[in-house]
Amino acid sequence: MTEQKIQAYVLGELPPEEAALVAEALAQNPTLAALAREYEQIAEGFRQQRVAALQQELLAFDQTLPAPPPRPAPAPRLSRGPDEERNAITKPQRAFIFRTLVFL
Amino acid sequence: VAADAPKQNSKPALQDDRALHAYLKLARNPVPGALFYRAARERILNYEAEQGRYGKKIVEVLSHVFATFMDQMNGGKIPPPVNRSLWITFLAYYKAGTGRAYAENNGFLQATYFARDVLLAAMAEDKDHSFNALTDAFREPACGVIERKYPNHAVDFADVYQDALISLFKKPPLPGKAHTAQLYSFFRTILVRRAADAFQQGKKQSPTQDLTDNLSGEGKNINGFTDHIIEANGLANLFGSDDIGAILSDALNQLGEDCRSILKLKYYQRLKQREIADKKGWSTNSVGTRISRCLTKLKDILRGGK
């Protein structure tokens, strides 16, 4: 079993019959399996870099598309107008009414 | 009719998805899979907004998920759809990327018209690639249709097929019309008419059956479908937190220029050994040996760095 074969196996470049033979060899030999894991890390690194590069292209393309829907503004807090303010029952008045009702 | 045409195994309603798969392998401008991304983005942003999620973070995650999806597609890890639409497969990637379950029965996640909509956009904006993709994807089922209607080879399939495709591109269906539910259904109607003309019968064919029903169920139990895809393909591993890409980038910088460039051609640009040989002026065999040697060096650098 050559290192080149393990590389090809990990990087998915072997025909199925050969790949099956390599898989069998890896299952029986922990040293070869450890070597395969190192190449798996390399393959994963290549994948992540390809994805990162394409993502950058996509983000640039995304700038040409309509902007995402904005977060809706929070509902405005209802404030009293000057008339309402004038006609509003104040705290002491409310307390007086309450006391009167209890007394009755 | 081509006698050796392979039999069609996928669901009839997935013809549009098979065409979309073929199209994604060809579409490169302005970025790979741009029209799929644009359509998916619109649906996902609307879905997320409905769930009360907004902001640039969604676009960042979406672009990362789509880049992963396209990378798997280009690496042959996503085969032509047989049982599930490509949109559902993409939703499985998005779910693996976000780690969030979907709200069931959401209109934005329905699969029924996704492939058709992207294909119609491609027919308008990217004619050459979409024509090639549709030509490849529709050939087998179209061949089956003509074989069944004219079993004695009374109609020349190649001529009728070409004619029907040109007609489809000259007058594509409007997405809003009920009879254009699937692009393939529409195309099949044209094909059958063209075949009838060629057969000089002149009588009207019975309207073809709409094939959309099989896909409409995919919007329901969306978590069940996507979970199955995530588990069967180990998608969760594609969205892990380890940043091996950055470590590899450092290691690559420690390699010589020759090794760096050959590995980039092979594993970033995914060129075939023959293409690298042509580019570099080397023999194909020597490219294989050089790549192997460079990979060994890279492994040794990473080992030393641990």
Coordinates of N, CA and C in Angstrom, one line a residue, chain B residues 30-137:
Chain B
P30 N -22.8 35.3 -13.0 CA -21.6 35.9 -12.6 C -20.8 35.1 -11.5
V31 N -21.5 34.2 -10.8 CA -20.9 33.3 -9.9 C -21.5 32.0 -10.0
P32 N -20.9 30.9 -9.7 CA -21.5 29.6 -9.8 C -22.9 29.5 -9.1
G33 N -23.9 29.1 -9.9 CA -25.2 28.9 -9.4 C -25.9 30.1 -9.0
A34 N -25.6 31.3 -9.6 CA -26.1 32.6 -9.2 C -27.6 32.6 -9.2
L35 N -28.3 32.0 -10.2 CA -29.7 32.1 -10.3 C -30.4 31.3 -9.2
F36 N -29.8 30.2 -8.9 CA -30.4 29.3 -7.8 C -30.2 30.1 -6.5
Y37 N -29.0 30.7 -6.3 CA -28.8 31.5 -5.1 C -29.8 32.6 -5.0
R38 N -30.0 33.3 -6.1 CA -31.0 34.5 -6.0 C -32.4 34.0 -5.6
A39 N -32.8 32.9 -6.2 CA -34.2 32.4 -5.9 C -34.2 31.9 -4.5
A40 N -33.2 31.2 -4.1 CA -33.2 30.6 -2.7 C -33.1 31.7 -1.7
R41 N -32.3 32.7 -2.0 CA -32.1 33.9 -1.1 C -33.5 34.5 -0.8
E42 N -34.2 34.7 -1.9 CA -35.5 35.4 -1.7 C -36.4 34.6 -0.8
R43 N -36.5 33.3 -1.0 CA -37.4 32.5 -0.2 C -36.9 32.4 1.3
I44 N -35.6 32.3 1.4 CA -35.1 32.1 2.8 C -35.2 33.4 3.6
L45 N -34.9 34.5 2.9 CA -35.1 35.8 3.6 C -36.5 36.1 4.0
N46 N -37.4 35.7 3.1 CA -38.9 35.9 3.5 C -39.3 35.0 4.6
Y47 N -38.8 33.7 4.5 CA -39.1 32.7 5.6 C -38.5 33.2 6.9
E48 N -37.3 33.7 6.9 CA -36.6 34.1 8.2 C -37.3 35.3 8.7
A49 N -37.7 36.2 7.8 CA -38.4 37.4 8.3 C -39.7 37.1 9.0
E50 N -40.4 36.1 8.4 CA -41.6 35.6 9.0 C -41.4 35.0 10.3
Q51 N -40.2 34.4 10.5 CA -39.9 33.9 11.8 C -39.3 34.9 12.8
G52 N -39.3 36.2 12.3 CA -38.8 37.2 13.2 C -37.3 37.4 13.2
R53 N -36.6 36.9 12.1 CA -35.1 36.9 12.1 C -34.7 37.8 10.9
Y54 N -33.9 38.8 11.2 CA -33.5 39.8 10.1 C -32.0 39.9 10.2
G55 N -31.5 40.7 9.3 CA -30.1 41.2 9.4 C -29.1 40.5 8.5
K56 N -27.9 41.1 8.4 CA -26.9 40.6 7.5 C -26.4 39.2 7.8
K57 N -26.5 38.9 9.1 CA -26.1 37.5 9.5 C -26.7 36.4 8.7
I58 N -28.0 36.6 8.3 CA -28.7 35.6 7.6 C -28.1 35.5 6.2
V59 N -27.7 36.6 5.6 CA -27.1 36.5 4.3 C -25.7 35.8 4.4
E60 N -25.0 36.1 5.5 CA -23.7 35.5 5.7 C -23.8 34.0 5.8
V61 N -24.7 33.6 6.6 CA -24.9 32.1 6.8 C -25.4 31.5 5.4
L62 N -26.3 32.2 4.8 CA -26.9 31.7 3.5 C -25.8 31.5 2.5
S63 N -24.9 32.5 2.4 CA -23.9 32.4 1.3 C -22.9 31.3 1.7
H64 N -22.6 31.1 3.0 CA -21.7 30.0 3.4 C -22.3 28.7 3.1
V65 N -23.6 28.5 3.4 CA -24.3 27.3 3.1 C -24.4 27.0 1.6
F66 N -24.7 28.1 0.8 CA -24.8 27.9 -0.6 C -23.4 27.5 -1.2
A67 N -22.4 28.2 -0.7 CA -21.0 27.8 -1.2 C -20.7 26.4 -0.9
T68 N -21.1 25.9 0.3 CA -20.8 24.5 0.6 C -21.6 23.6 -0.3
F69 N -22.9 24.0 -0.5 CA -23.8 23.2 -1.4 C -23.2 23.1 -2.8
M70 N -22.7 24.2 -3.3 CA -22.2 24.2 -4.7 C -20.8 23.4 -4.7
D71 N -20.1 23.5 -3.7 CA -18.8 22.8 -3.6 C -19.1 21.3 -3.7
Q72 N -20.1 20.8 -2.9 CA -20.5 19.4 -2.9 C -21.0 19.0 -4.3
M73 N -21.8 19.9 -4.9 CA -22.3 19.7 -6.2 C -21.2 19.5 -7.2
N74 N -20.2 20.4 -7.2 CA -19.1 20.4 -8.2 C -18.2 19.1 -7.9
G75 N -18.2 18.7 -6.7 CA -17.4 17.5 -6.4 C -18.1 16.2 -6.6
G76 N -19.3 16.3 -7.2 CA -20.1 15.1 -7.5 C -20.8 14.4 -6.3
K77 N -20.8 15.2 -5.1 CA -21.4 14.6 -3.9 C -23.0 14.7 -3.9
I78 N -23.5 15.6 -4.8 CA -24.9 15.7 -4.9 C -25.4 15.1 -6.3
P79 N -25.9 13.9 -6.3 CA -26.2 13.3 -7.6 C -27.5 13.9 -8.1
P80 N -27.8 13.6 -9.4 CA -29.1 14.1 -10.0 C -30.2 13.6 -9.1
P81 N -31.2 14.5 -8.9 CA -32.3 14.1 -8.0 C -33.1 12.9 -8.5
V82 N -33.4 12.0 -7.5 CA -34.2 10.8 -7.9 C -35.5 10.8 -7.1
N83 N -35.3 11.0 -5.8 CA -36.5 11.0 -4.9 C -36.9 12.3 -4.3
R84 N -35.9 13.2 -4.1 CA -36.2 14.5 -3.5 C -35.8 15.6 -4.4
S85 N -36.5 16.7 -4.3 CA -36.1 17.8 -5.2 C -34.8 18.5 -4.7
L86 N -34.2 19.2 -5.6 CA -32.9 19.9 -5.2 C -33.1 20.9 -4.2
W87 N -34.3 21.5 -4.2 CA -34.6 22.5 -3.2 C -34.6 21.9 -1.8
I88 N -35.2 20.8 -1.6 CA -35.3 20.1 -0.3 C -33.8 19.8 0.1
T89 N -33.0 19.3 -0.8 CA -31.6 19.0 -0.5 C -30.9 20.3 0.0
F90 N -31.2 21.4 -0.7 CA -30.6 22.6 -0.3 C -31.1 23.0 1.1
L91 N -32.4 22.8 1.4 CA -32.9 23.1 2.7 C -32.2 22.3 3.8
A92 N -31.9 21.1 3.4 CA -31.2 20.2 4.4 C -29.8 20.9 4.7
Y93 N -29.1 21.4 3.7 CA -27.8 22.1 4.0 C -28.0 23.3 4.8
Y94 N -29.1 24.0 4.5 CA -29.3 25.3 5.3 C -29.6 25.0 6.8
K95 N -30.4 23.9 6.9 CA -30.7 23.5 8.3 C -29.4 23.0 9.0
A96 N -28.6 22.2 8.3 CA -27.4 21.8 9.0 C -26.5 23.0 9.3
G97 N -26.5 24.0 8.4 CA -25.7 25.2 8.7 C -26.2 26.1 9.8
T98 N -27.5 26.2 10.0 CA -28.1 27.0 11.0 C -28.3 26.3 12.3
G99 N -28.5 25.0 12.2 CA -28.9 24.2 13.4 C -30.3 24.4 13.9
R100 N -31.1 25.0 13.0 CA -32.5 25.3 13.5 C -33.5 24.5 12.7
A101 N -34.5 24.0 13.4 CA -35.6 23.3 12.8 C -36.5 24.2 12.0
Y102 N -37.1 23.7 11.0 CA -38.0 24.6 10.2 C -39.4 24.6 10.8
A103 N -40.1 25.7 10.5 CA -41.5 25.8 10.8 C -42.2 25.0 9.8
E104 N -43.1 24.0 10.2 CA -43.8 23.2 9.2 C -44.8 23.9 8.4
N105 N -45.1 23.4 7.2 CA -46.2 24.0 6.4 C -46.0 25.4 6.0
N106 N -44.7 25.8 5.8 CA -44.5 27.2 5.5 C -44.4 27.4 3.9
G107 N -45.2 28.3 3.4 CA -45.3 28.5 2.0 C -44.0 28.8 1.3
F108 N -43.1 29.5 2.0 CA -41.8 29.9 1.4 C -40.9 28.7 1.2
L109 N -41.1 27.6 1.9 CA -40.3 26.4 1.9 C -40.8 25.3 0.9
Q110 N -42.0 25.6 0.3 CA -42.6 24.7 -0.6 C -41.6 24.4 -1.8
A111 N -41.6 23.1 -2.2 CA -40.6 22.8 -3.3 C -41.2 22.8 -4.7
T112 N -42.5 22.9 -4.8 CA -43.2 22.6 -6.0 C -42.7 23.3 -7.3
Y113 N -42.5 24.6 -7.1 CA -42.1 25.4 -8.4 C -40.7 25.9 -8.4
F114 N -39.9 25.5 -7.4 CA -38.6 26.1 -7.3 C -37.7 25.9 -8.5
A115 N -37.6 24.6 -8.9 CA -36.8 24.3 -10.1 C -37.3 25.0 -11.3
R116 N -38.6 25.0 -11.5 CA -39.2 25.6 -12.7 C -38.8 27.1 -12.7
D117 N -39.0 27.7 -11.6 CA -38.7 29.2 -11.5 C -37.3 29.5 -11.8
V118 N -36.3 28.7 -11.3 CA -34.9 29.0 -11.6 C -34.6 28.7 -13.1
L119 N -35.2 27.6 -13.6 CA -35.0 27.3 -15.0 C -35.6 28.4 -15.9
L120 N -36.7 28.9 -15.6 CA -37.3 30.0 -16.4 C -36.4 31.2 -16.4
A121 N -35.9 31.5 -15.2 CA -34.9 32.7 -15.1 C -33.7 32.4 -15.9
A122 N -33.2 31.2 -15.9 CA -32.0 30.8 -16.7 C -32.3 30.9 -18.2
M123 N -33.5 30.5 -18.6 CA -33.9 30.6 -20.0 C -33.9 32.0 -20.5
A124 N -34.2 32.9 -19.6 CA -34.2 34.3 -20.0 C -32.9 35.0 -19.9
E125 N -32.1 34.6 -18.9 CA -30.8 35.3 -18.6 C -29.5 34.6 -19.0
D126 N -29.7 33.3 -19.2 CA -28.4 32.5 -19.4 C -28.8 31.4 -20.4
K127 N -29.1 31.8 -21.7 CA -29.7 30.9 -22.7 C -28.9 29.7 -23.0
D128 N -27.6 30.0 -23.3 CA -26.7 28.9 -23.7 C -26.6 27.7 -22.7
H129 N -26.3 28.1 -21.5 CA -26.2 27.0 -20.5 C -27.5 26.3 -20.2
S130 N -28.6 27.1 -20.2 CA -29.9 26.5 -19.9 C -30.3 25.6 -21.0
F131 N -30.0 26.0 -22.3 CA -30.4 25.2 -23.4 C -29.6 23.8 -23.3
N132 N -28.3 23.9 -23.1 CA -27.6 22.7 -23.0 C -28.1 21.8 -21.8
A133 N -28.4 22.4 -20.7 CA -28.9 21.6 -19.5 C -30.2 20.9 -19.9
L134 N -31.1 21.7 -20.4 CA -32.4 21.1 -20.7 C -32.3 20.0 -21.8
T135 N -31.4 20.3 -22.8 CA -31.3 19.3 -23.8 C -30.8 17.9 -23.2
D136 N -29.9 18.0 -22.3 CA -29.4 16.8 -21.7 C -30.5 16.1 -20.8
A137 N -31.1 17.0 -20.0 CA -32.0 16.4 -18.9 C -33.3 15.9 -19.5

